């Protein structure tokens, strides 16, 4: 479902429909280093969400600390994984159960800010959620598109980011106003 290559090494992370994320070192012959299984999200009532599987739909290396990568899953889960510690730093649910049921795939894409500890999550309901990557908490929720957000890209200056959706619209955002 998703691939992300490390910008300064031969590390590659891949997410697949079998709910696993694999970390590869493409500079060595036996390249599979680590396999991470993404677990289903359990609701506040203790039940698993039955209509959505936790497929890793988007992977992205953190720009501020490239020993970490973010993962967004089809069940609306967002987490940060540290490659050195081989552990999840934090995990949060960024979509309501209602949004997951209504859109099928609640969390579509993620991009991190180049300087600040912020991630932008494009959602299946057309919104963009801003996450504080220090705490893993959603700090802002903006209406962005009519339909799922398909991609987000943060400019290297950190001053603007762009988003695109299935509505055919590309929007530019001023990060200082969010």
Short mmCIF file of C-alpha atoms in Angstrom, two decimals:
data_model
loop_
_atom_site.label_atom_id
_atom_site.label_comp_id
_atom_site.label_asym_id
_atom_site.label_seq_id
_atom_site.Cartn_x
_atom_site.Cartn_y
_atom_site.Cartn_z
CA UNK A 1 0.00 0.00 0.00
CA UNK A 2 2.77 2.44 0.80
CA UNK A 3 6.53 2.91 0.54
CA UNK A 4 8.87 5.46 2.05
CA UNK A 5 12.59 5.68 1.45
CA UNK A 6 14.93 7.25 3.97
CA UNK A 7 16.35 10.48 2.51
CA UNK A 8 19.94 9.85 3.65
CA UNK A 9 20.40 6.07 3.85
CA UNK A 10 19.46 2.83 2.12
CA UNK A 11 16.50 2.18 4.48
CA UNK A 12 13.06 1.60 2.96
CA UNK A 13 9.79 0.98 4.83
CA UNK A 14 6.86 -0.76 3.18
CA UNK A 15 3.27 -1.21 4.31
CA UNK A 16 1.09 -3.97 2.91
CA UNK A 17 -2.49 -5.21 2.91
CA UNK A 18 -1.63 -8.00 5.35
CA UNK A 19 -1.31 -5.29 8.05
CA UNK A 20 2.46 -5.45 8.30
CA UNK A 21 5.15 -2.83 7.94
CA UNK A 22 8.59 -4.05 6.93
CA UNK A 23 11.85 -2.17 7.27
CA UNK A 24 14.40 -2.97 4.56
CA UNK A 25 18.04 -2.10 4.10
CA UNK A 26 18.31 -2.18 0.31
CA UNK A 27 22.10 -1.87 0.57
CA UNK A 28 22.49 -5.48 1.84
CA UNK A 29 21.62 -8.83 0.30
CA UNK A 30 19.31 -10.16 3.06
CA UNK A 31 17.39 -6.93 3.41
CA UNK A 32 14.39 -7.68 5.64
CA UNK A 33 15.42 -6.24 9.03
CA UNK A 34 12.23 -5.79 10.99
CA UNK A 35 8.57 -6.65 10.63
CA UNK A 36 5.90 -4.74 12.55
CA UNK A 37 2.30 -5.94 12.76
CA UNK A 38 -0.34 -3.22 12.89
CA UNK A 39 -3.04 -4.18 15.38
CA UNK A 40 -6.74 -3.36 14.98
CA UNK A 41 -8.11 -0.32 16.77
CA UNK A 42 -10.34 -1.07 19.71
CA UNK A 43 -13.18 1.35 20.38
CA UNK A 44 -14.03 2.90 23.73
CA UNK A 45 -16.56 0.11 24.24
CA UNK A 46 -13.83 -2.50 23.77
CA UNK A 47 -15.02 -3.76 20.38
CA UNK A 48 -12.86 -3.88 17.25
CA UNK A 49 -14.09 -1.76 14.36
CA UNK A 50 -15.40 -4.43 11.99
CA UNK A 51 -15.76 -2.55 8.70
CA UNK A 52 -12.21 -1.28 8.36
CA UNK A 53 -8.97 -3.25 8.47
CA UNK A 54 -5.81 -1.65 9.88
CA UNK A 55 -3.90 -1.59 6.59
CA UNK A 56 -0.89 0.79 6.62
CA UNK A 57 -2.00 3.21 3.90
CA UNK A 58 0.70 5.84 4.22
CA UNK A 59 4.28 5.88 5.49
CA UNK A 60 6.55 8.90 5.81
CA UNK A 61 9.90 9.52 7.46
CA UNK A 62 9.82 12.33 9.98
CA UNK A 63 11.72 15.31 8.57
CA UNK A 64 12.95 16.50 11.98
CA UNK A 65 14.27 13.11 13.14
CA UNK A 66 14.90 10.72 10.29
CA UNK A 67 15.31 7.73 12.60
CA UNK A 68 11.54 7.80 12.98
CA UNK A 69 8.65 7.28 10.60
CA UNK A 70 4.93 7.96 10.74
CA UNK A 71 2.30 5.49 9.70
CA UNK A 72 -1.34 6.10 8.93
CA UNK A 73 -3.67 3.11 8.85
CA UNK A 74 -6.97 2.56 7.11
CA UNK A 75 -8.66 2.37 10.51
CA UNK A 76 -7.82 6.02 11.29
CA UNK A 77 -4.84 5.25 13.50
CA UNK A 78 -1.68 7.35 13.38
CA UNK A 79 1.58 6.39 15.03
CA UNK A 80 5.24 7.30 15.21
CA UNK A 81 7.80 4.48 15.18
CA UNK A 82 11.43 4.85 16.28
CA UNK A 83 13.81 2.68 14.25
CA UNK A 84 16.66 2.84 16.77
CA UNK A 85 14.50 1.79 19.71
CA UNK A 86 12.35 -0.48 17.50
CA UNK A 87 9.29 0.75 19.34
CA UNK A 88 6.17 2.85 18.89
CA UNK A 89 6.75 6.35 20.34
CA UNK A 90 3.06 7.23 20.37
CA UNK A 91 -0.19 6.15 18.80
CA UNK A 92 -3.42 8.06 18.41
CA UNK A 93 -6.83 7.68 16.81
CA UNK A 94 -7.48 10.61 14.47
CA UNK A 95 -10.85 9.60 13.04
CA UNK A 96 -14.16 9.01 14.74
CA UNK A 97 -15.88 5.67 14.39
CA UNK A 98 -18.65 7.44 12.41
CA UNK A 99 -16.12 8.85 9.91
CA UNK A 100 -14.52 5.46 9.45
CA UNK A 101 -17.84 3.80 8.73
CA UNK A 102 -18.98 6.63 6.42
CA UNK A 103 -15.81 6.86 4.30
CA UNK A 104 -14.34 3.34 4.49
CA UNK A 105 -10.78 4.64 4.69
CA UNK A 106 -10.57 7.36 7.29
CA UNK A 107 -6.89 8.33 7.18
CA UNK A 108 -5.52 8.76 3.67
CA UNK A 109 -2.11 10.48 3.88
CA UNK A 110 0.40 12.12 6.21
CA UNK A 111 3.16 14.69 5.81
CA UNK A 112 5.36 16.13 8.53
CA UNK A 113 6.52 19.71 9.02
CA UNK A 114 10.18 20.33 8.22
CA UNK A 115 10.92 22.29 11.40
CA UNK A 116 8.07 22.11 13.90
CA UNK A 117 6.83 18.93 15.64
CA UNK A 118 3.67 18.83 13.51
CA UNK A 119 2.12 16.30 11.13
CA UNK A 120 -0.71 17.00 8.70
CA UNK A 121 -3.16 14.12 8.16
CA UNK A 122 -5.42 14.03 5.12
CA UNK A 123 -8.70 12.36 5.98
CA UNK A 124 -11.30 10.41 4.03
CA UNK A 125 -13.99 12.90 5.05
CA UNK A 126 -12.09 15.75 3.32
CA UNK A 127 -10.61 17.30 6.45
CA UNK A 128 -7.00 17.85 7.46
CA UNK A 129 -6.06 17.11 11.05
CA UNK A 130 -2.97 18.76 12.52
CA UNK A 131 -1.14 16.56 15.03
CA UNK A 132 1.44 17.61 17.59
CA UNK A 133 4.10 14.93 17.01
CA UNK A 134 5.52 15.45 20.49
CA UNK A 135 2.33 14.36 22.25
CA UNK A 136 0.46 12.58 19.46
CA UNK A 137 -2.61 14.79 20.07
CA UNK A 138 -4.84 16.33 17.39
CA UNK A 139 -4.47 20.10 17.84
CA UNK A 140 -6.54 21.31 14.89
CA UNK A 141 -9.14 20.01 12.45
CA UNK A 142 -9.74 21.94 9.20
CA UNK A 143 -12.36 21.39 6.49
CA UNK A 144 -10.27 21.09 3.32
CA UNK A 145 -11.85 19.17 0.43
CA UNK A 146 -15.15 17.72 -0.77
CA UNK A 147 -14.19 14.07 -0.51
CA UNK A 148 -11.03 12.29 0.59
CA UNK A 149 -7.70 14.13 0.78
CA UNK A 150 -5.31 12.14 -1.41
CA UNK A 151 -1.98 13.84 -0.74
CA UNK A 152 -0.30 16.48 1.41
CA UNK A 153 3.15 17.95 0.87
CA UNK A 154 4.95 20.38 3.18
CA UNK A 155 7.37 22.82 1.55
CA UNK A 156 10.96 22.54 2.83
CA UNK A 157 10.70 26.07 4.31
CA UNK A 158 7.84 24.89 6.52
CA UNK A 159 5.86 28.04 5.69
CA UNK A 160 3.31 26.44 3.35
CA UNK A 161 1.89 23.06 2.52
CA UNK A 162 -0.35 21.84 -0.26
CA UNK A 163 -3.18 19.36 -0.29
CA UNK A 164 -5.07 17.63 -3.08
CA UNK A 165 -8.29 15.67 -3.00
CA UNK A 166 -10.56 13.54 -5.12
CA UNK A 167 -12.58 16.72 -5.68
CA UNK A 168 -9.86 17.76 -8.18
CA UNK A 169 -8.78 20.73 -6.08
CA UNK A 170 -5.22 21.57 -5.01
CA UNK A 171 -5.02 23.96 -2.08
CA UNK A 172 -2.09 25.91 -0.66
CA UNK A 173 -2.06 26.50 3.09
CA UNK A 174 -0.18 29.06 5.17
CA UNK A 175 1.18 27.06 8.12
CA UNK A 176 1.41 30.21 10.26
CA UNK A 177 -2.37 30.65 10.12
CA UNK A 178 -3.23 27.11 11.22
#
